[in-house]
C-alpha cells in the first residue's frame, strides 16, 4: 500500500510508522506462541504477549483514525469516498484442493496490508464526525477510478504504471496514481458539492482546471435557491 489516504488536494496520509515494528514483533510472538505447549505457564505468558501487542496496535490505529477524521471533518463540509468492499478485496487466494490458487503468499500479504489500513473503521468514524458538524459523507462506485485520467477522462489500465505512478496513454498526464484517482472520486459526486447559503465551497471541490465560477453557492434566481 503506497498511502493510507490521499485527498484530491494532493495530500498523502499514512498510518504511524511505528505500527510496522509492532506488527513484526507480534508475528514473532505468534511464532513463539505456536511452539509453546498448550496449558503451560509459558504458553499463557506468550499468549498475553501477543494480546498486548495486538491491543497496542489497535489503540494506535484508533487514535490515528480519530485525529485524521477530525482534521478532515473540520476542514471540509463534504467528503467523498470509494465504496470499497474490503471483505471481497481480502478474500484468500488459496482456492480448493481441486482448483488451487496462485500467488497465495503475495495475496495474503496484500490482504494483510489492506486490513491494516482500517478503511472501514476510518469511514465509520469520519461519518459521525462529519454529521456532528453538519457535514456529509458520500460513497461512490469505485470502478475504474484508478484507470481514468483526471484531465481527459480516458480509461486505460495501461495508464496505471505502478501503485504510485499514473501516466495517461492518451494525453500524457503524469500524476501520483492515488491523487489522480482521488480527483476522479470527487467528481463522481459533484452535485453534492453545493453547500448551504453563506458557507464557502470546500477546496475539495476544486479539481484540475479550477472552478468554473467564483467559489460559493450559485446566484439565487427570482424563485429562490437553485
Short mmCIF file of C-alpha atoms in Angstrom, two decimals:
data_model
loop_
_atom_site.label_atom_id
_atom_site.label_comp_id
_atom_site.label_asym_id
_atom_site.label_seq_id
_atom_site.Cartn_x
_atom_site.Cartn_y
_atom_site.Cartn_z
CA UNK A 1 0.00 0.00 0.00
CA UNK A 2 1.50 3.34 -1.09
CA UNK A 3 -0.70 5.53 1.13
CA UNK A 4 -3.43 5.06 3.70
CA UNK A 5 -5.35 8.10 2.46
CA UNK A 6 -4.93 10.54 -0.42
CA UNK A 7 -7.05 13.68 -0.79
CA UNK A 8 -7.93 15.40 -4.04
CA UNK A 9 -5.85 18.33 -2.78
CA UNK A 10 -2.76 16.13 -3.22
CA UNK A 11 -2.21 15.41 0.47
CA UNK A 12 -0.98 11.91 1.37
CA UNK A 13 -1.61 10.44 4.80
CA UNK A 14 -0.03 7.33 6.31
CA UNK A 15 -0.59 5.23 9.40
CA UNK A 16 2.09 5.84 12.10
CA UNK A 17 5.41 4.30 11.12
CA UNK A 18 5.74 2.57 14.49
CA UNK A 19 2.93 0.17 13.58
CA UNK A 20 5.19 -1.77 11.22
CA UNK A 21 7.61 -2.61 14.04
CA UNK A 22 4.76 -3.62 16.32
CA UNK A 23 3.42 -5.92 13.61
CA UNK A 24 6.84 -7.55 13.21
CA UNK A 25 7.11 -8.10 16.94
CA UNK A 26 3.60 -9.53 17.03
CA UNK A 27 4.37 -12.04 14.28
CA UNK A 28 7.49 -13.15 16.15
CA UNK A 29 5.44 -13.51 19.32
CA UNK A 30 2.85 -15.57 17.44
CA UNK A 31 5.55 -17.94 16.23
CA UNK A 32 6.81 -18.33 19.80
CA UNK A 33 3.25 -18.98 20.96
CA UNK A 34 2.83 -21.71 18.35
CA UNK A 35 5.82 -23.55 19.80
CA UNK A 36 4.59 -23.46 23.41
CA UNK A 37 2.69 -26.36 24.94
CA UNK A 38 -0.99 -25.58 25.44
CA UNK A 39 -1.97 -25.25 29.08
CA UNK A 40 1.55 -24.44 30.27
CA UNK A 41 2.54 -21.24 32.03
CA UNK A 42 4.90 -20.40 29.18
CA UNK A 43 2.02 -20.75 26.71
CA UNK A 44 -0.11 -18.39 28.81
CA UNK A 45 2.72 -15.86 29.01
CA UNK A 46 3.28 -15.99 25.25
CA UNK A 47 -0.46 -15.57 24.64
CA UNK A 48 -0.57 -12.49 26.86
CA UNK A 49 2.38 -11.07 24.93
CA UNK A 50 0.57 -11.46 21.61
CA UNK A 51 -2.62 -9.95 23.05
CA UNK A 52 -0.73 -6.96 24.44
CA UNK A 53 0.89 -6.21 21.08
CA UNK A 54 -2.46 -6.56 19.28
CA UNK A 55 -4.11 -4.19 21.74
CA UNK A 56 -1.32 -1.65 21.39
CA UNK A 57 -1.55 -1.66 17.60
CA UNK A 58 -5.34 -1.30 17.80
CA UNK A 59 -5.04 1.73 20.10
CA UNK A 60 -2.54 3.42 17.77
CA UNK A 61 -4.78 2.83 14.73
CA UNK A 62 -7.86 4.08 16.53
CA UNK A 63 -6.05 7.19 17.76
CA UNK A 64 -4.85 7.91 14.21
CA UNK A 65 -8.35 7.41 12.77
CA UNK A 66 -9.87 9.87 15.24
CA UNK A 67 -7.21 12.52 14.67
CA UNK A 68 -7.27 12.20 10.87
CA UNK A 69 -11.07 12.13 10.62
CA UNK A 70 -11.40 15.11 12.97
CA UNK A 71 -8.98 17.16 10.86
CA UNK A 72 -10.89 16.32 7.67
CA UNK A 73 -14.32 16.93 9.25
CA UNK A 74 -13.20 20.38 10.45
CA UNK A 75 -11.83 21.39 7.04
CA UNK A 76 -14.39 20.00 4.61
CA UNK A 77 -18.19 20.04 4.55
CA UNK A 78 -18.47 17.19 2.04
CA UNK A 79 -16.22 14.15 1.79
CA UNK A 80 -16.44 11.57 -0.99
CA UNK A 81 -15.04 8.06 -0.52
CA UNK A 82 -14.90 4.96 -2.66
CA UNK A 83 -17.49 2.39 -1.64
CA UNK A 84 -14.93 -0.37 -1.19
CA UNK A 85 -15.99 -3.94 -0.43
CA UNK A 86 -12.99 -4.77 1.74
CA UNK A 87 -14.38 -8.23 2.56
CA UNK A 88 -14.25 -9.16 -1.12
CA UNK A 89 -10.88 -7.46 -1.62
CA UNK A 90 -9.29 -9.51 1.16
CA UNK A 91 -10.55 -12.95 0.19
CA UNK A 92 -7.95 -15.67 0.29
CA UNK A 93 -6.38 -16.79 -2.99
CA UNK A 94 -5.74 -20.27 -1.62
CA UNK A 95 -8.54 -21.85 -3.65
CA UNK A 96 -9.52 -25.51 -3.19
CA UNK A 97 -7.84 -28.89 -3.47
CA UNK A 98 -9.29 -29.34 -6.97
CA UNK A 99 -8.60 -25.76 -8.05
CA UNK A 100 -5.67 -24.39 -6.02
CA UNK A 101 -5.00 -20.69 -6.20
CA UNK A 102 -1.92 -18.89 -7.48
CA UNK A 103 0.32 -16.28 -5.85
CA UNK A 104 -1.17 -17.21 -2.49
CA UNK A 105 1.65 -15.71 -0.40
CA UNK A 106 1.58 -12.43 -2.32
CA UNK A 107 -2.21 -12.17 -1.98
CA UNK A 108 -2.00 -12.92 1.74
CA UNK A 109 0.48 -10.07 2.14
CA UNK A 110 -1.79 -7.71 0.21
CA UNK A 111 -4.80 -8.78 2.29
CA UNK A 112 -2.88 -8.08 5.48
CA UNK A 113 -1.80 -4.64 4.20
CA UNK A 114 -5.39 -3.71 3.27
CA UNK A 115 -6.78 -4.78 6.63
CA UNK A 116 -4.04 -2.90 8.48
CA UNK A 117 -5.18 0.37 6.84
CA UNK A 118 -8.58 0.07 8.53
CA UNK A 119 -10.53 1.90 5.81
CA UNK A 120 -13.93 0.70 7.03
CA UNK A 121 -13.23 1.84 10.58
CA UNK A 122 -11.98 5.20 9.31
CA UNK A 123 -15.14 5.74 7.24
CA UNK A 124 -17.31 4.93 10.26
CA UNK A 125 -15.50 7.43 12.48
CA UNK A 126 -15.43 10.09 9.77
CA UNK A 127 -19.18 9.74 9.11
CA UNK A 128 -20.24 10.61 12.63
CA UNK A 129 -17.67 13.40 12.99
CA UNK A 130 -19.00 15.00 9.80
CA UNK A 131 -22.57 14.54 10.98
CA UNK A 132 -21.78 16.28 14.28
CA UNK A 133 -20.58 19.31 12.30
CA UNK A 134 -23.38 19.31 9.73
CA UNK A 135 -21.19 17.73 7.07
CA UNK A 136 -21.91 14.94 4.63
CA UNK A 137 -20.16 11.71 3.70
CA UNK A 138 -20.85 10.17 0.30
CA UNK A 139 -19.63 6.85 -1.09
CA UNK A 140 -19.36 6.36 -4.84
CA UNK A 141 -18.74 3.48 -7.23
CA UNK A 142 -15.00 2.74 -7.20
CA UNK A 143 -14.84 1.07 -10.64
CA UNK A 144 -12.06 2.42 -12.91
CA UNK A 145 -11.23 5.39 -10.67
CA UNK A 146 -7.56 4.42 -10.75
CA UNK A 147 -7.55 3.79 -14.52
CA UNK A 148 -9.30 7.03 -15.56
CA UNK A 149 -7.34 10.14 -16.46
CA UNK A 150 -8.49 13.13 -14.41
CA UNK A 151 -7.53 15.50 -17.27
CA UNK A 152 -9.04 13.89 -20.40
CA UNK A 153 -11.27 11.15 -18.84
CA UNK A 154 -9.68 8.39 -20.94
CA UNK A 155 -9.93 4.95 -19.30
CA UNK A 156 -6.95 2.67 -19.87
CA UNK A 157 -5.47 0.16 -17.46
CA UNK A 158 -2.06 0.68 -19.07
CA UNK A 159 -2.06 4.27 -17.76
CA UNK A 160 -1.62 2.93 -14.22
CA UNK A 161 2.10 2.28 -14.45
CA UNK A 162 2.54 1.26 -10.82
CA UNK A 163 0.97 1.56 -7.39
CA UNK A 164 2.09 5.20 -7.15
CA UNK A 165 2.56 6.31 -10.78
CA UNK A 166 -0.04 7.33 -13.38
CA UNK A 167 0.75 8.36 -16.97
CA UNK A 168 -2.19 8.79 -19.32
CA UNK A 169 -1.71 6.91 -22.59
CA UNK A 170 -3.95 9.44 -24.37
CA UNK A 171 -2.98 12.95 -23.21
CA UNK A 172 0.29 12.18 -21.42
CA UNK A 173 -0.76 13.49 -18.00
CA UNK A 174 1.68 12.44 -15.29
CA UNK A 175 0.45 12.35 -11.69
CA UNK A 176 0.58 10.38 -8.50
CA UNK A 177 -1.83 7.49 -9.09
CA UNK A 178 -3.71 7.97 -5.82
CA UNK A 179 -4.04 11.72 -6.36
CA UNK A 180 -5.41 11.16 -9.86
CA UNK A 181 -7.90 8.63 -8.50
CA UNK A 182 -8.94 10.98 -5.67
CA UNK A 183 -9.89 13.66 -8.18
CA UNK A 184 -11.99 11.15 -10.13
CA UNK A 185 -13.71 10.00 -6.94
CA UNK A 186 -14.57 13.59 -6.00
CA UNK A 187 -16.05 14.30 -9.43
CA UNK A 188 -18.47 11.40 -9.13
CA UNK A 189 -20.37 13.35 -6.51
CA UNK A 190 -20.17 16.88 -7.94
CA UNK A 191 -23.88 17.51 -7.37
CA UNK A 192 -23.46 17.31 -3.60
CA UNK A 193 -20.78 20.00 -3.55
CA UNK A 194 -23.36 22.80 -3.30
CA UNK A 195 -23.31 23.91 0.32
CA UNK A 196 -25.65 25.96 2.47
CA UNK A 197 -26.04 29.66 1.69
CA UNK A 198 -23.30 31.73 3.25
CA UNK A 199 -20.84 28.83 3.53
CA UNK A 200 -17.71 28.70 1.33
CA UNK A 201 -17.21 25.88 -1.11
CA UNK A 202 -14.66 23.39 0.19
CA UNK A 203 -11.31 23.26 -1.56
CA UNK A 204 -12.05 19.55 -2.01
CA UNK A 205 -14.45 20.68 -4.75
CA UNK A 206 -11.70 22.37 -6.75
CA UNK A 207 -10.35 19.99 -9.40
CA UNK A 208 -7.91 20.24 -12.30
CA UNK A 209 -8.82 23.23 -14.45
CA UNK A 210 -10.03 25.28 -11.49
CA UNK A 211 -13.54 26.31 -10.59
CA UNK A 212 -15.86 27.29 -13.41
CA UNK A 213 -17.38 30.07 -11.27
CA UNK A 214 -16.45 32.03 -8.15
CA UNK A 215 -16.34 29.86 -5.06
CA UNK A 216 -19.59 29.72 -3.11
CA UNK A 217 -23.21 28.98 -3.93
CA UNK A 218 -24.76 29.75 -7.31
CA UNK A 219 -26.62 33.07 -7.51
CA UNK A 220 -30.24 32.99 -6.34
CA UNK A 221 -32.89 33.12 -9.04
CA UNK A 222 -36.13 35.05 -8.68
CA UNK A 223 -37.79 31.88 -7.46
CA UNK A 224 -35.32 31.27 -4.60
CA UNK A 225 -32.41 28.87 -4.31
CA UNK A 226 -31.18 26.84 -7.24
#
